[in-house]
mmCIF file of N, CA and C in Angstrom:
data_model
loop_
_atom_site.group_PDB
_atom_site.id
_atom_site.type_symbol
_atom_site.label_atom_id
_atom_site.label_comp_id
_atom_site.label_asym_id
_atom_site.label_seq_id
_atom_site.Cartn_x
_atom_site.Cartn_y
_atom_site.Cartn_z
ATOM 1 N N UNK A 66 3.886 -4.032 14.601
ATOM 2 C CA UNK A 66 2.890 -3.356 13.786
ATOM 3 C C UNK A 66 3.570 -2.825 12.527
ATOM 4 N N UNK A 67 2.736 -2.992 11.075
ATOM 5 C CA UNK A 67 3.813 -2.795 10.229
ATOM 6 C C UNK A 67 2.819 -1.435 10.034
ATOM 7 N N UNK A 68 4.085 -0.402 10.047
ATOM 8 C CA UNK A 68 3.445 1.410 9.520
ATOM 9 C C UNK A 68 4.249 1.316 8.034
ATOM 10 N N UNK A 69 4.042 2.542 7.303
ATOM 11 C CA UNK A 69 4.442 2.758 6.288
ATOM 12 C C UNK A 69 4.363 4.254 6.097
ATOM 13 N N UNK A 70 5.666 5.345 5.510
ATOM 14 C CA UNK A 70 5.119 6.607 5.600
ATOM 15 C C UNK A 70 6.114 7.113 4.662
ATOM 16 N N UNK A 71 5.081 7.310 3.365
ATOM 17 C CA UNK A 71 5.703 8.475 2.286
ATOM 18 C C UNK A 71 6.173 9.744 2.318
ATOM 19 N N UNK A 72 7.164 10.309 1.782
ATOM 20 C CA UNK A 72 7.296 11.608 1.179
ATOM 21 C C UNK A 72 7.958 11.545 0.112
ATOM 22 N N UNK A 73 8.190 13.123 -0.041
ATOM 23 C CA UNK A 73 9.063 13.205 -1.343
ATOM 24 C C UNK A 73 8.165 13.718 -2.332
ATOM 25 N N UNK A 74 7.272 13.804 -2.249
ATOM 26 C CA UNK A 74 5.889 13.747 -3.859
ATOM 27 C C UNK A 74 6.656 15.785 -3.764
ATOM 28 N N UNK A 75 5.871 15.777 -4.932
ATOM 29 C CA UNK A 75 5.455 17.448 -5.196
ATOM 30 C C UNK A 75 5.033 17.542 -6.689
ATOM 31 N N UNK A 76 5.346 19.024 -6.925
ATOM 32 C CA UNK A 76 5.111 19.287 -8.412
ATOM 33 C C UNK A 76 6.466 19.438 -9.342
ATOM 34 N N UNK A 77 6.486 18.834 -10.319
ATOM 35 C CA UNK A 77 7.625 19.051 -11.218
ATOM 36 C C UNK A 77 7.507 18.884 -12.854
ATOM 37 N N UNK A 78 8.409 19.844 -13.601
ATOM 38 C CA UNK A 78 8.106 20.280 -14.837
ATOM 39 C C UNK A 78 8.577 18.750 -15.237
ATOM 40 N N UNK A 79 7.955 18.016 -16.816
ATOM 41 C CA UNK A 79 8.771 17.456 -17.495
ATOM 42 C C UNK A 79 10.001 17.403 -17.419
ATOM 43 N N UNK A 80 10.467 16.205 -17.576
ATOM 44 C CA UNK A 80 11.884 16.038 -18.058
ATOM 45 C C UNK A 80 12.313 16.402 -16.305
ATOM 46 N N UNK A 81 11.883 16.714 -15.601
ATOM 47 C CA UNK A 81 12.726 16.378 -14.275
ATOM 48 C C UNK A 81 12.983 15.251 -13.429
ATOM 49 N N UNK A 82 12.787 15.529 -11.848
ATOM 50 C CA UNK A 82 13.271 14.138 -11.150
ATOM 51 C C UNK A 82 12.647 14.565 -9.980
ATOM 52 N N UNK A 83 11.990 13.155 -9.477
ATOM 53 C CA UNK A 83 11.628 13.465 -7.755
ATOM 54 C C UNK A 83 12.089 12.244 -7.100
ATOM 55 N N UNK A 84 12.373 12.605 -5.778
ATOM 56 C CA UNK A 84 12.983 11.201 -4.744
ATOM 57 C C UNK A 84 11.696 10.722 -3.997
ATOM 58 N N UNK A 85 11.315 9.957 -4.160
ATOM 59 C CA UNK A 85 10.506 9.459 -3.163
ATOM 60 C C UNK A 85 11.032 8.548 -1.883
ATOM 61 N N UNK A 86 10.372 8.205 -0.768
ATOM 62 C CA UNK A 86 10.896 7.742 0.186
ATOM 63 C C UNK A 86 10.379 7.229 1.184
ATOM 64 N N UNK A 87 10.142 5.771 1.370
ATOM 65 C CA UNK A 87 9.377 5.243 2.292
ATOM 66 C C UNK A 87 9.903 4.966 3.286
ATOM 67 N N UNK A 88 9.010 5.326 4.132
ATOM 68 C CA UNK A 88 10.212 4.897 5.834
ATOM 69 C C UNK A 88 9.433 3.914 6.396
ATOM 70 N N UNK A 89 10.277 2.704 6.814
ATOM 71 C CA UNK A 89 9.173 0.902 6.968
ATOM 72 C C UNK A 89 9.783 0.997 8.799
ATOM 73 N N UNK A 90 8.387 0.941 9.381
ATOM 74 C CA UNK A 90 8.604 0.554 10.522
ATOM 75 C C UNK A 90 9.352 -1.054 10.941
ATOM 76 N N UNK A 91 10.475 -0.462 11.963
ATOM 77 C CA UNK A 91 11.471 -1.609 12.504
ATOM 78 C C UNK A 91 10.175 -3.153 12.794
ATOM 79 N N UNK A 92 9.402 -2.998 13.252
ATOM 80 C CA UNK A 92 8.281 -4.207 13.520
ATOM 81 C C UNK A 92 7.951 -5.261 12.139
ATOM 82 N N UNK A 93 8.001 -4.301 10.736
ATOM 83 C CA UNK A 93 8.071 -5.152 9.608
ATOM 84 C C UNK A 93 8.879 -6.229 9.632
ATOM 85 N N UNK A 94 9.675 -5.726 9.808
ATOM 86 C CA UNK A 94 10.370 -7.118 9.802
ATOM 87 C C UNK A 94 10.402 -8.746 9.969
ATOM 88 N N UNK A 95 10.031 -7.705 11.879
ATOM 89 C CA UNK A 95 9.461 -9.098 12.036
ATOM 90 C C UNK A 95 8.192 -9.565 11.945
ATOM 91 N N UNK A 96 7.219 -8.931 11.561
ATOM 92 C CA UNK A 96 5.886 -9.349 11.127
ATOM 93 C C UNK A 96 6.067 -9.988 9.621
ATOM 94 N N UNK A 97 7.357 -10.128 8.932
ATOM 95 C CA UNK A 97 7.079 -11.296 8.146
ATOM 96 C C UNK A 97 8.534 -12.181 8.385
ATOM 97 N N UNK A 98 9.010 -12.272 9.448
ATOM 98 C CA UNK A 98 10.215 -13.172 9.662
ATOM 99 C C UNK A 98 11.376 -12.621 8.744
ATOM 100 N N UNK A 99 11.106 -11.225 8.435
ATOM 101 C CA UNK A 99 12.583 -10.796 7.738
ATOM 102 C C UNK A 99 12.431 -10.736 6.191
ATOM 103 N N UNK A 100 11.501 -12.143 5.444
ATOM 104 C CA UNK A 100 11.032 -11.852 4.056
ATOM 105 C C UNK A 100 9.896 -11.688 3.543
ATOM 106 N N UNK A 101 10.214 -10.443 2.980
ATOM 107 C CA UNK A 101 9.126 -9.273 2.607
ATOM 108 C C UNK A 101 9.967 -8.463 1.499
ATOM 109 N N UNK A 102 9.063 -7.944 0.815
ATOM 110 C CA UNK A 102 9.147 -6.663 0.013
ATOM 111 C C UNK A 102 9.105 -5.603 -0.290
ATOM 112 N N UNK A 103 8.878 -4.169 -0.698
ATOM 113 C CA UNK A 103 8.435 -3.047 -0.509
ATOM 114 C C UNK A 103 8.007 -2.347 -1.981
ATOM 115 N N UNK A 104 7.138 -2.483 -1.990
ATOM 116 C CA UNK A 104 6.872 -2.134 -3.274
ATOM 117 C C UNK A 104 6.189 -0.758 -3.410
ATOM 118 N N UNK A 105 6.672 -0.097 -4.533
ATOM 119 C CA UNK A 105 5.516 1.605 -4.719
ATOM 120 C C UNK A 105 4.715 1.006 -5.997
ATOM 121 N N UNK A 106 3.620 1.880 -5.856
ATOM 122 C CA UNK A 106 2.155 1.460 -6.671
ATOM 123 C C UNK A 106 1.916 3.051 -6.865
ATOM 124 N N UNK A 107 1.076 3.156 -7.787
ATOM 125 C CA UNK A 107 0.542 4.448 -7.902
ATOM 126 C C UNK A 107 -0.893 4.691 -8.747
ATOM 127 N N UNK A 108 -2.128 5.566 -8.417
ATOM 128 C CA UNK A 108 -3.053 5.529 -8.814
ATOM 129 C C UNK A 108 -3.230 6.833 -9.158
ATOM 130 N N UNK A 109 -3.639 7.346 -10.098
ATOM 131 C CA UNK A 109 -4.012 8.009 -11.568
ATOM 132 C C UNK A 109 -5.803 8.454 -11.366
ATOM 133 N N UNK A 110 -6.081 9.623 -11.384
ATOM 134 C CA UNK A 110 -7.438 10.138 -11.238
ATOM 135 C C UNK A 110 -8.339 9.257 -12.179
ATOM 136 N N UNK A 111 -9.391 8.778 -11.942
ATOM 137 C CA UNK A 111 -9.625 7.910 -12.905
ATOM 138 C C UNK A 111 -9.176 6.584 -13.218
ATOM 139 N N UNK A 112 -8.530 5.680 -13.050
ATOM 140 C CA UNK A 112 -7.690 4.471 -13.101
ATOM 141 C C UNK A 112 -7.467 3.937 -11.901
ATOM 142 N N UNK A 113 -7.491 2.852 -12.214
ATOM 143 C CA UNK A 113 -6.842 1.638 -11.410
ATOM 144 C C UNK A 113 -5.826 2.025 -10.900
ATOM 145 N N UNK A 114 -5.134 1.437 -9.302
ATOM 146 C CA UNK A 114 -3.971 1.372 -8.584
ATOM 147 C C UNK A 114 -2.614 0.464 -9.864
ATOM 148 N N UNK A 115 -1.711 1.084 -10.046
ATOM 149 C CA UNK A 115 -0.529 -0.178 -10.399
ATOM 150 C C UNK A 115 0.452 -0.037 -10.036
ATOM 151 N N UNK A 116 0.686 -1.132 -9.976
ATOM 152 C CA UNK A 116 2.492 -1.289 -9.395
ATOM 153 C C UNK A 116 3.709 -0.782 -10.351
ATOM 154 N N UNK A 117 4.444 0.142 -9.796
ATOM 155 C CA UNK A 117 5.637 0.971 -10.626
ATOM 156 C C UNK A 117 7.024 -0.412 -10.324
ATOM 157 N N UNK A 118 7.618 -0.504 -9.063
ATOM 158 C CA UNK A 118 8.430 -0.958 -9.196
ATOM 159 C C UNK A 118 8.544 -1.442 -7.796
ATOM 160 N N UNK A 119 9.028 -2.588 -7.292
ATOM 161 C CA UNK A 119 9.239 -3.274 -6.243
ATOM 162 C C UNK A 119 11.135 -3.951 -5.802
ATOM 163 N N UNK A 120 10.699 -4.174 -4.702
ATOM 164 C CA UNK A 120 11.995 -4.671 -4.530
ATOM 165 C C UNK A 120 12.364 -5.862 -3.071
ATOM 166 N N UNK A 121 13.011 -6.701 -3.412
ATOM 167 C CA UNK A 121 12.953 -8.000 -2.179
ATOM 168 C C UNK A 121 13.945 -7.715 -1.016
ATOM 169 N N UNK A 122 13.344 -7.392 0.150
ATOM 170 C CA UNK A 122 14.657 -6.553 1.212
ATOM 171 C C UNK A 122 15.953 -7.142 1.734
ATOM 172 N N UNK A 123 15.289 -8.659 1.339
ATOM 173 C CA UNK A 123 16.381 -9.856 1.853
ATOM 174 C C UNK A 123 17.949 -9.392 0.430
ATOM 175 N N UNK A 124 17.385 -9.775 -0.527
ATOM 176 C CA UNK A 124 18.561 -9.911 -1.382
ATOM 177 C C UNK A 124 18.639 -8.816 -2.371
ATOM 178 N N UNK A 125 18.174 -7.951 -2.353
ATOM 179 C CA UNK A 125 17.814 -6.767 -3.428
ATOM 180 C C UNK A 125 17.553 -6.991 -4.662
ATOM 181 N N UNK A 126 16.622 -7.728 -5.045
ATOM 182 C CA UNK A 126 16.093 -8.042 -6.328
ATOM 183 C C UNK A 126 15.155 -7.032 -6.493
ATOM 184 N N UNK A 127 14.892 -6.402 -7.318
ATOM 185 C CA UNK A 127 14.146 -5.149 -8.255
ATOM 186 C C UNK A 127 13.379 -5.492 -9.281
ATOM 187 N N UNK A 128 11.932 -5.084 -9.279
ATOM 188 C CA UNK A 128 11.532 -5.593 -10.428
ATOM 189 C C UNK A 128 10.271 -3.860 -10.774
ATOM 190 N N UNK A 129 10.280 -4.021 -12.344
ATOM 191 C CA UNK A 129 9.743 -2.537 -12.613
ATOM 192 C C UNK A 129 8.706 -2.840 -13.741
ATOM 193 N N UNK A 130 7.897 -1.901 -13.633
ATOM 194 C CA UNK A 130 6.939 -1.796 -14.716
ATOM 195 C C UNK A 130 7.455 -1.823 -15.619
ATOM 196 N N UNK A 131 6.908 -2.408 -17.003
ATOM 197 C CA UNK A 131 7.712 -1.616 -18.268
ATOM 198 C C UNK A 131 8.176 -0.256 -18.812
ATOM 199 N N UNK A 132 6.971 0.842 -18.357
ATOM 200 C CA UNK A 132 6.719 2.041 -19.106
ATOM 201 C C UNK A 132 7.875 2.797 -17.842
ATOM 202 N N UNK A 133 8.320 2.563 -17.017
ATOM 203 C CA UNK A 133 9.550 2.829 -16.438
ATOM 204 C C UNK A 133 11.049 2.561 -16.299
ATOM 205 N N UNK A 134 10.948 1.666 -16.658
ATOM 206 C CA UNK A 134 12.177 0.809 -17.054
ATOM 207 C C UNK A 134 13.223 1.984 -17.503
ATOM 208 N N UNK A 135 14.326 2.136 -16.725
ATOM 209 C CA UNK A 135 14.836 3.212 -17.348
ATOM 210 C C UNK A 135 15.043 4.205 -16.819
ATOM 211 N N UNK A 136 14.331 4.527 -16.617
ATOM 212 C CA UNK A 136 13.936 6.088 -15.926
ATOM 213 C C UNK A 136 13.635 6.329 -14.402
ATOM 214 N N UNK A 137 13.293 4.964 -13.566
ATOM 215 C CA UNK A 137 12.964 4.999 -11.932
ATOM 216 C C UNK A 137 14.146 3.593 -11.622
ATOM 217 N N UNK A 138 14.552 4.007 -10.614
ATOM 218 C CA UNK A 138 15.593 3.124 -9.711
ATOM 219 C C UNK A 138 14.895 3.359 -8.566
ATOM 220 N N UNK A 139 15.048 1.725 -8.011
ATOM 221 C CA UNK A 139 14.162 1.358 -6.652
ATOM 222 C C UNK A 139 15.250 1.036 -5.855
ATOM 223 N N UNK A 140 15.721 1.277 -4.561
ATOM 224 C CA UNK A 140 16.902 0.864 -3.470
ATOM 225 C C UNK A 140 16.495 0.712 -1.767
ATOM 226 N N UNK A 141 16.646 0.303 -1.415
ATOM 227 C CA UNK A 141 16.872 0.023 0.127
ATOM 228 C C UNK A 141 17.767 -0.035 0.853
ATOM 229 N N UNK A 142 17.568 0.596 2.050
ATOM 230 C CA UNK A 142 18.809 1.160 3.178
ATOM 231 C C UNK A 142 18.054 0.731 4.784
ATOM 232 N N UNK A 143 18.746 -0.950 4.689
ATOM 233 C CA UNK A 143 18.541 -1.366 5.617
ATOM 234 C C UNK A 143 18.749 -1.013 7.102
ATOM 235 N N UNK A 144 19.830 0.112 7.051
ATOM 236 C CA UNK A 144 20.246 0.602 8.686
ATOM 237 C C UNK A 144 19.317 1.505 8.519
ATOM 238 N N UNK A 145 18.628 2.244 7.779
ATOM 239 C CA UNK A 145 17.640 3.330 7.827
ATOM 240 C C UNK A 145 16.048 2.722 7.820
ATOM 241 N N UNK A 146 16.057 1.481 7.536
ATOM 242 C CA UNK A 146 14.683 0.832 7.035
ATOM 243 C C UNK A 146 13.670 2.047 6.063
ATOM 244 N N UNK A 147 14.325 1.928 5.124
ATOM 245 C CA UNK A 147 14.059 2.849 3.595
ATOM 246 C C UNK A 147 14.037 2.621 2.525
ATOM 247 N N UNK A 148 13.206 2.365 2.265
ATOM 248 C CA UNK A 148 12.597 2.380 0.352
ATOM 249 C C UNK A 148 12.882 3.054 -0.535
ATOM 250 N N UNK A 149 13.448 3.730 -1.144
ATOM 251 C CA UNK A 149 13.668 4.976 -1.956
ATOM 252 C C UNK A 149 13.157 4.455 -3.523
ATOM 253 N N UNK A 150 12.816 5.539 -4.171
ATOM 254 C CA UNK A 150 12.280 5.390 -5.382
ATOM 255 C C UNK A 150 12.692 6.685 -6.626
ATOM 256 N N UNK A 151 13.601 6.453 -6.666
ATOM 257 C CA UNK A 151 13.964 7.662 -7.879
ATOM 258 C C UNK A 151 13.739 7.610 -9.562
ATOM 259 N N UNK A 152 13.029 9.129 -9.514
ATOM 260 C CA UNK A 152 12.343 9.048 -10.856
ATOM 261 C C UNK A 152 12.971 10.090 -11.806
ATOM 262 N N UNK A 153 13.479 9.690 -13.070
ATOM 263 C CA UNK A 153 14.344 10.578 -13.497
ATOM 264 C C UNK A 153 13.243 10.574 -15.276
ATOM 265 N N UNK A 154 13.740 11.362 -15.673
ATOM 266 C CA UNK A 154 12.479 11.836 -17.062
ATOM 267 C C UNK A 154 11.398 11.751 -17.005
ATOM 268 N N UNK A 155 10.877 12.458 -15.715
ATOM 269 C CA UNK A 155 8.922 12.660 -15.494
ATOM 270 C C UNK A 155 8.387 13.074 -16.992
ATOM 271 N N UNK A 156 7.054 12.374 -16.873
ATOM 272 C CA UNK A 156 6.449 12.461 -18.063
ATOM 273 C C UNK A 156 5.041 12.937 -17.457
ATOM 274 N N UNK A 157 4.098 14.198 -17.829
ATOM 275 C CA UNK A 157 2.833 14.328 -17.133
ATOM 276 C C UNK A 157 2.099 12.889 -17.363
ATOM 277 N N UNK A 158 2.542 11.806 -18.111
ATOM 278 C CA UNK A 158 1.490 10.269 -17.443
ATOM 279 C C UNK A 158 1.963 9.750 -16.487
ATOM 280 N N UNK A 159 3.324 10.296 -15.424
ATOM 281 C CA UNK A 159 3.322 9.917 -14.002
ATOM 282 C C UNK A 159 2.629 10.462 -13.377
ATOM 283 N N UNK A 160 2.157 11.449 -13.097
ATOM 284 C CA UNK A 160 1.486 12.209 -12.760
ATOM 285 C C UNK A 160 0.262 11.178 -11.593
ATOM 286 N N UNK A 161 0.843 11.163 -10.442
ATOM 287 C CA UNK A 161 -0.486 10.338 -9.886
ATOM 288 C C UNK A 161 -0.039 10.417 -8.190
ATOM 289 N N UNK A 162 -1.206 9.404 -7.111
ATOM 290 C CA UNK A 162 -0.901 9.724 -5.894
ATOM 291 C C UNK A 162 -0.026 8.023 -5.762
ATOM 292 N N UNK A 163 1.381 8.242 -5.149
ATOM 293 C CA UNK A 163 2.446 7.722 -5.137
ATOM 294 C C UNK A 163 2.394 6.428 -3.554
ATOM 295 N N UNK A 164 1.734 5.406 -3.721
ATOM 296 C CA UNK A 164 1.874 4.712 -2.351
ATOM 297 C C UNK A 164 3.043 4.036 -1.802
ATOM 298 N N UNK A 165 3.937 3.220 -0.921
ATOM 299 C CA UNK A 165 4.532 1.924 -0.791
ATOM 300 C C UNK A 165 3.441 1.070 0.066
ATOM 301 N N UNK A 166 4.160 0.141 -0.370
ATOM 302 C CA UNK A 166 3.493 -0.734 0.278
ATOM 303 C C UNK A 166 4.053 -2.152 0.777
ATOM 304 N N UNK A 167 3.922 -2.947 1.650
ATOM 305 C CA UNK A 167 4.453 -4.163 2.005
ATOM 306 C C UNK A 167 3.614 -5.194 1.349
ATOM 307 N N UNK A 168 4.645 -7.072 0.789
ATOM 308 C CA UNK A 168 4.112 -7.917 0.573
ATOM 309 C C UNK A 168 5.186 -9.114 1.358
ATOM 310 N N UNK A 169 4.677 -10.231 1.078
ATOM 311 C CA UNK A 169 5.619 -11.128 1.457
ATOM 312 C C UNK A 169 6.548 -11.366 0.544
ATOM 313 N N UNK A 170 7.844 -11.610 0.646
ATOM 314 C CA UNK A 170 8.781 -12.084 -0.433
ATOM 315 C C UNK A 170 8.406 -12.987 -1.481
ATOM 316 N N UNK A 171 7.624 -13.949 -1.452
ATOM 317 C CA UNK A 171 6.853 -14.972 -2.314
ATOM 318 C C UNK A 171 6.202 -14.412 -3.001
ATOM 319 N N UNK A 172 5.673 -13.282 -3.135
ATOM 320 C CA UNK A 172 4.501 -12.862 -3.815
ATOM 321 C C UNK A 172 5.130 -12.095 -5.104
ATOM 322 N N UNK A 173 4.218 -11.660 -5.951
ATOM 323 C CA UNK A 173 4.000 -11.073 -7.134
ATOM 324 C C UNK A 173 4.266 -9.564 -6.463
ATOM 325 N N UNK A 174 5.175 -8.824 -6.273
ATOM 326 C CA UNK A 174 5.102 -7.699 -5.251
ATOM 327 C C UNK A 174 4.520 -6.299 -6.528
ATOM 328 N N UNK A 175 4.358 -6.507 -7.618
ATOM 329 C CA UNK A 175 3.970 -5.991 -8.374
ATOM 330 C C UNK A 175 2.615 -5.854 -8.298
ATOM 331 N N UNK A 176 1.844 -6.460 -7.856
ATOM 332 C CA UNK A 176 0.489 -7.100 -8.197
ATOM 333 C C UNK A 176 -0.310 -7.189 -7.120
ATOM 334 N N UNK A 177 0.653 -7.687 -5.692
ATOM 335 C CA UNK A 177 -0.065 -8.099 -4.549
ATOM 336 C C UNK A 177 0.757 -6.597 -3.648
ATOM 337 N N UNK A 178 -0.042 -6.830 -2.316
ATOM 338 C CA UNK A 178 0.234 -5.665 -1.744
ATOM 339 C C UNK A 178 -0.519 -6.263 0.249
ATOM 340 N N UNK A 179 -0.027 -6.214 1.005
ATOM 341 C CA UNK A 179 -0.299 -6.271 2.433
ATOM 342 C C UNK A 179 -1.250 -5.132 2.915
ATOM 343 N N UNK A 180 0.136 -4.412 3.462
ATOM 344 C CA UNK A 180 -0.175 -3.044 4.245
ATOM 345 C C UNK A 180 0.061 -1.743 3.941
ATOM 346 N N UNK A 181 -0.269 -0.619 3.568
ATOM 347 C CA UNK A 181 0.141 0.638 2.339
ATOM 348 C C UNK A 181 0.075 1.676 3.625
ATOM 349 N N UNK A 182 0.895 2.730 2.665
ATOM 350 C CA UNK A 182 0.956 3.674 3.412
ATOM 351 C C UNK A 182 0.017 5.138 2.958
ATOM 352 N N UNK A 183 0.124 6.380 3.586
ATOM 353 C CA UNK A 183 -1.211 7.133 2.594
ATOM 354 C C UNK A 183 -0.732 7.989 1.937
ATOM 355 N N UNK A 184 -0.051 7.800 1.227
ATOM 356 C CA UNK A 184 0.425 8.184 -0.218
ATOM 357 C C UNK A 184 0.679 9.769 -0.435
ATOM 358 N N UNK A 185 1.371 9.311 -1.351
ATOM 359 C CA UNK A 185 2.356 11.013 -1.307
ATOM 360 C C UNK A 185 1.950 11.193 -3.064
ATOM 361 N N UNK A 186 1.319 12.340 -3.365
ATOM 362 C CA UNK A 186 1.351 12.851 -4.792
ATOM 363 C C UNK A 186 2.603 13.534 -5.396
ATOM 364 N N UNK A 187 2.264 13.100 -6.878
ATOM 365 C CA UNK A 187 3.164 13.265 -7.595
ATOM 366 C C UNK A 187 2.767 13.876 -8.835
ATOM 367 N N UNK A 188 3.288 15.205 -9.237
ATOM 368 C CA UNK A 188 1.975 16.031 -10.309
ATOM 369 C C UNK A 188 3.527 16.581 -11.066
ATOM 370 N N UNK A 189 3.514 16.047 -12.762
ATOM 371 C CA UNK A 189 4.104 16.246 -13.349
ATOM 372 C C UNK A 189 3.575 16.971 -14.790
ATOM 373 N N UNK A 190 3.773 18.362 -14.524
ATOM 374 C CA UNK A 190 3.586 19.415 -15.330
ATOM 375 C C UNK A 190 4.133 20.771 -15.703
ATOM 376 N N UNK A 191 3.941 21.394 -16.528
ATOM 377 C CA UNK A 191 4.849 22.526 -16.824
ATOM 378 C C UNK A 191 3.976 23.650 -16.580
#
């Protein structure tokens, strides 16, 4: 059974940093034969869901929004089965509720999305 379970969200002034942190149930794995992805997405009061930044668990390939580029590093800790997502120069337009989520390795992990978890907010203000 693939679970998925955020933390890490809170409130923080500009110009700071929050860790986010997905913890991927051991069963993922094998519910896609090992290749899969983990991607965080995030949705904005008002707006569409989008994908921030993803990453391939097999070989650690990373791939990021533009308007982050820079500023969030995506990693995985396979003996922990962990996603991490670190965000460094919050801007109040991060400001949103923070998901992960699973895809298959083949996919657009930016774009496409499986199974999500229920999301951890993220409120960036002074």
């Amino acid at each position: 059974q693939v679970q998925l379970v955020e933390s890490g969200g809170g409130l923080v002034q500009p110009g700071g940093s929050l860790r986010l942190s997905c913890a991927v149930s051991r069963s993922t794995s094998a519910h896609y034969s090992g290749y899969y992805a983990i991607g965080w997405f995030r949705q904005a009061p008002g707006k569409n869901r989008e994908g921030v930044s993803c990453i391939i668990i097999g070989d650690g390939s990373t791939f990021y929004k533009n308007s982050v580029k820079g500023r969030f590093t995506i990693s995985r800790d396979i003996a922990k089965n962990t996603v991490d997502l670190q965000m460094n120069s919050l801007k109040p337009e991060d400001t949103a509720v923070y998901y992960c989520a699973t895809a298959p390795e083949y996919s657009d992990c930016l774009h496409e999305a499986d199974y999500w978890g229920q999301g951890t907010q993220v409120t960036v203000s002074s």
